[in-house]
Amino acid sequence: SMANAPEDDVPSRYSRTERTTYSRYSRDANSSGSSLPSNTLEKRIEELERELAKERQENARLMKMAQDKEELIGKLKEEIDLLNR
């Protein structure tokens, strides 16, 4: 059933790349009659989940850096305003 689902039906928490990858693996598993052993697929899923966790951690780190920089920019603008007065 998942093999025929359009990308929009896959939960929105996945990025387009992840949805495409997920759909492809799902389709391959369904259409091939499970030619890959389930433990191979489970290992691949675990590997992808670890990779996703790392990417999310990196994303959170970058977002924090961006917020910190925005705060610093705001403080420096205030300081410049004070100096100009």
PDB file of C-alpha atoms in Angstrom:
ATOM      1  CA  SER A   1       0.000   0.000   0.000  1.00  0.00           C
ATOM      2  CA  MET A   2       2.843   2.408   0.824  1.00  0.00           C
ATOM      3  CA  ALA A   3       4.456   1.836  -2.590  1.00  0.00           C
ATOM      4  CA  ASN A   4       1.581   3.585  -4.358  1.00  0.00           C
ATOM      5  CA  ALA A   5       1.255   6.447  -1.866  1.00  0.00           C
ATOM      6  CA  PRO A   6       2.157   9.889  -3.211  1.00  0.00           C
ATOM      7  CA  GLU A   7       4.983  11.725  -1.462  1.00  0.00           C
ATOM      8  CA  ASP A   8       2.517  14.052   0.254  1.00  0.00           C
ATOM      9  CA  ASP A   9       1.056  11.132   2.211  1.00  0.00           C
ATOM     10  CA  VAL A  10       4.398  10.436   3.902  1.00  0.00           C
ATOM     11  CA  PRO A  11       4.593  12.331   7.235  1.00  0.00           C
ATOM     12  CA  SER A  12       5.747  15.912   6.782  1.00  0.00           C
ATOM     13  CA  ARG A  13       8.541  15.576   9.353  1.00  0.00           C
ATOM     14  CA  TYR A  14      10.664  14.032   6.615  1.00  0.00           C
ATOM     15  CA  SER A  15      12.453  16.261   4.143  1.00  0.00           C
ATOM     16  CA  ARG A  16      11.890  15.778   0.412  1.00  0.00           C
ATOM     17  CA  THR A  17      15.120  13.750   0.146  1.00  0.00           C
ATOM     18  CA  GLU A  18      14.137  11.537   3.052  1.00  0.00           C
ATOM     19  CA  ARG A  19      10.647  11.034   1.624  1.00  0.00           C
ATOM     20  CA  THR A  20      12.109  10.081  -1.737  1.00  0.00           C
ATOM     21  CA  THR A  21      14.571   7.700  -0.123  1.00  0.00           C
ATOM     22  CA  TYR A  22      11.868   6.255   2.137  1.00  0.00           C
ATOM     23  CA  SER A  23       9.479   5.793  -0.769  1.00  0.00           C
ATOM     24  CA  ARG A  24      12.176   4.179  -2.885  1.00  0.00           C
ATOM     25  CA  TYR A  25      13.171   1.687  -0.181  1.00  0.00           C
ATOM     26  CA  SER A  26       9.546   0.968   0.620  1.00  0.00           C
ATOM     27  CA  ARG A  27       8.731   0.384  -3.045  1.00  0.00           C
ATOM     28  CA  ASP A  28      11.810  -1.794  -3.574  1.00  0.00           C
ATOM     29  CA  ALA A  29      10.963  -3.954  -0.573  1.00  0.00           C
ATOM     30  CA  ASN A  30       7.342  -4.395  -1.655  1.00  0.00           C
ATOM     31  CA  SER A  31       7.921  -4.972  -5.360  1.00  0.00           C
ATOM     32  CA  SER A  32      10.864  -7.350  -5.003  1.00  0.00           C
ATOM     33  CA  GLY A  33       9.007  -9.752  -2.775  1.00  0.00           C
ATOM     34  CA  SER A  34      11.407  -9.019   0.103  1.00  0.00           C
ATOM     35  CA  SER A  35      14.502 -10.099  -1.810  1.00  0.00           C
ATOM     36  CA  LEU A  36      16.598  -8.437   0.909  1.00  0.00           C
ATOM     37  CA  PRO A  37      16.579 -10.154   4.289  1.00  0.00           C
ATOM     38  CA  SER A  38      14.622  -8.183   6.866  1.00  0.00           C
ATOM     39  CA  ASN A  39      17.680  -7.898   9.125  1.00  0.00           C
ATOM     40  CA  THR A  40      19.531  -6.122   6.286  1.00  0.00           C
ATOM     41  CA  LEU A  41      16.663  -3.655   5.978  1.00  0.00           C
ATOM     42  CA  GLU A  42      16.542  -3.210   9.758  1.00  0.00           C
ATOM     43  CA  LYS A  43      20.271  -2.475   9.832  1.00  0.00           C
ATOM     44  CA  ARG A  44      19.843   0.031   6.996  1.00  0.00           C
ATOM     45  CA  ILE A  45      16.954   1.701   8.853  1.00  0.00           C
ATOM     46  CA  GLU A  46      19.048   1.909  12.031  1.00  0.00           C
ATOM     47  CA  GLU A  47      21.936   3.376  10.036  1.00  0.00           C
ATOM     48  CA  LEU A  48      19.643   5.972   8.464  1.00  0.00           C
ATOM     49  CA  GLU A  49      18.113   6.802  11.846  1.00  0.00           C
ATOM     50  CA  ARG A  50      21.598   7.392  13.315  1.00  0.00           C
ATOM     51  CA  GLU A  51      22.484   9.556  10.333  1.00  0.00           C
ATOM     52  CA  LEU A  52      19.240  11.501  10.750  1.00  0.00           C
ATOM     53  CA  ALA A  53      19.938  12.021  14.464  1.00  0.00           C
ATOM     54  CA  LYS A  54      23.401  13.401  13.615  1.00  0.00           C
ATOM     55  CA  GLU A  55      21.936  15.719  10.980  1.00  0.00           C
ATOM     56  CA  ARG A  56      19.299  16.985  13.418  1.00  0.00           C
ATOM     57  CA  GLN A  57      21.962  17.574  16.063  1.00  0.00           C
ATOM     58  CA  GLU A  58      24.088  19.498  13.563  1.00  0.00           C
ATOM     59  CA  ASN A  59      21.030  21.477  12.449  1.00  0.00           C
ATOM     60  CA  ALA A  60      20.231  22.382  16.063  1.00  0.00           C
ATOM     61  CA  ARG A  61      23.840  23.464  16.594  1.00  0.00           C
ATOM     62  CA  LEU A  62      23.785  25.657  13.497  1.00  0.00           C
ATOM     63  CA  MET A  63      20.433  27.186  14.476  1.00  0.00           C
ATOM     64  CA  LYS A  64      21.841  28.037  17.915  1.00  0.00           C
ATOM     65  CA  MET A  65      24.902  29.635  16.307  1.00  0.00           C
ATOM     66  CA  ALA A  66      22.675  31.694  14.003  1.00  0.00           C
ATOM     67  CA  GLN A  67      20.545  32.854  16.964  1.00  0.00           C
ATOM     68  CA  ASP A  68      23.663  33.790  18.936  1.00  0.00           C
ATOM     69  CA  LYS A  69      24.979  35.789  15.992  1.00  0.00           C
ATOM     70  CA  GLU A  70      21.634  37.569  15.556  1.00  0.00           C
ATOM     71  CA  GLU A  71      21.681  38.507  19.248  1.00  0.00           C
ATOM     72  CA  LEU A  72      25.243  39.793  18.940  1.00  0.00           C
ATOM     73  CA  ILE A  73      24.303  41.842  15.870  1.00  0.00           C
ATOM     74  CA  GLY A  74      21.402  43.378  17.793  1.00  0.00           C
ATOM     75  CA  LYS A  75      23.644  44.282  20.731  1.00  0.00           C
ATOM     76  CA  LEU A  76      26.276  45.791  18.428  1.00  0.00           C
ATOM     77  CA  LYS A  77      23.611  47.873  16.656  1.00  0.00           C
ATOM     78  CA  GLU A  78      22.441  49.197  20.026  1.00  0.00           C
ATOM     79  CA  GLU A  79      26.020  50.031  20.943  1.00  0.00           C
ATOM     80  CA  ILE A  80      26.551  51.831  17.622  1.00  0.00           C
ATOM     81  CA  ASP A  81      23.351  53.837  18.188  1.00  0.00           C
ATOM     82  CA  LEU A  82      24.557  54.843  21.645  1.00  0.00           C
ATOM     83  CA  LEU A  83      27.955  55.864  20.301  1.00  0.00           C
ATOM     84  CA  ASN A  84      26.352  57.935  17.543  1.00  0.00           C
ATOM     85  CA  ARG A  85      24.294  59.960  20.035  1.00  0.00           C
TER      86      ARG A  85
END
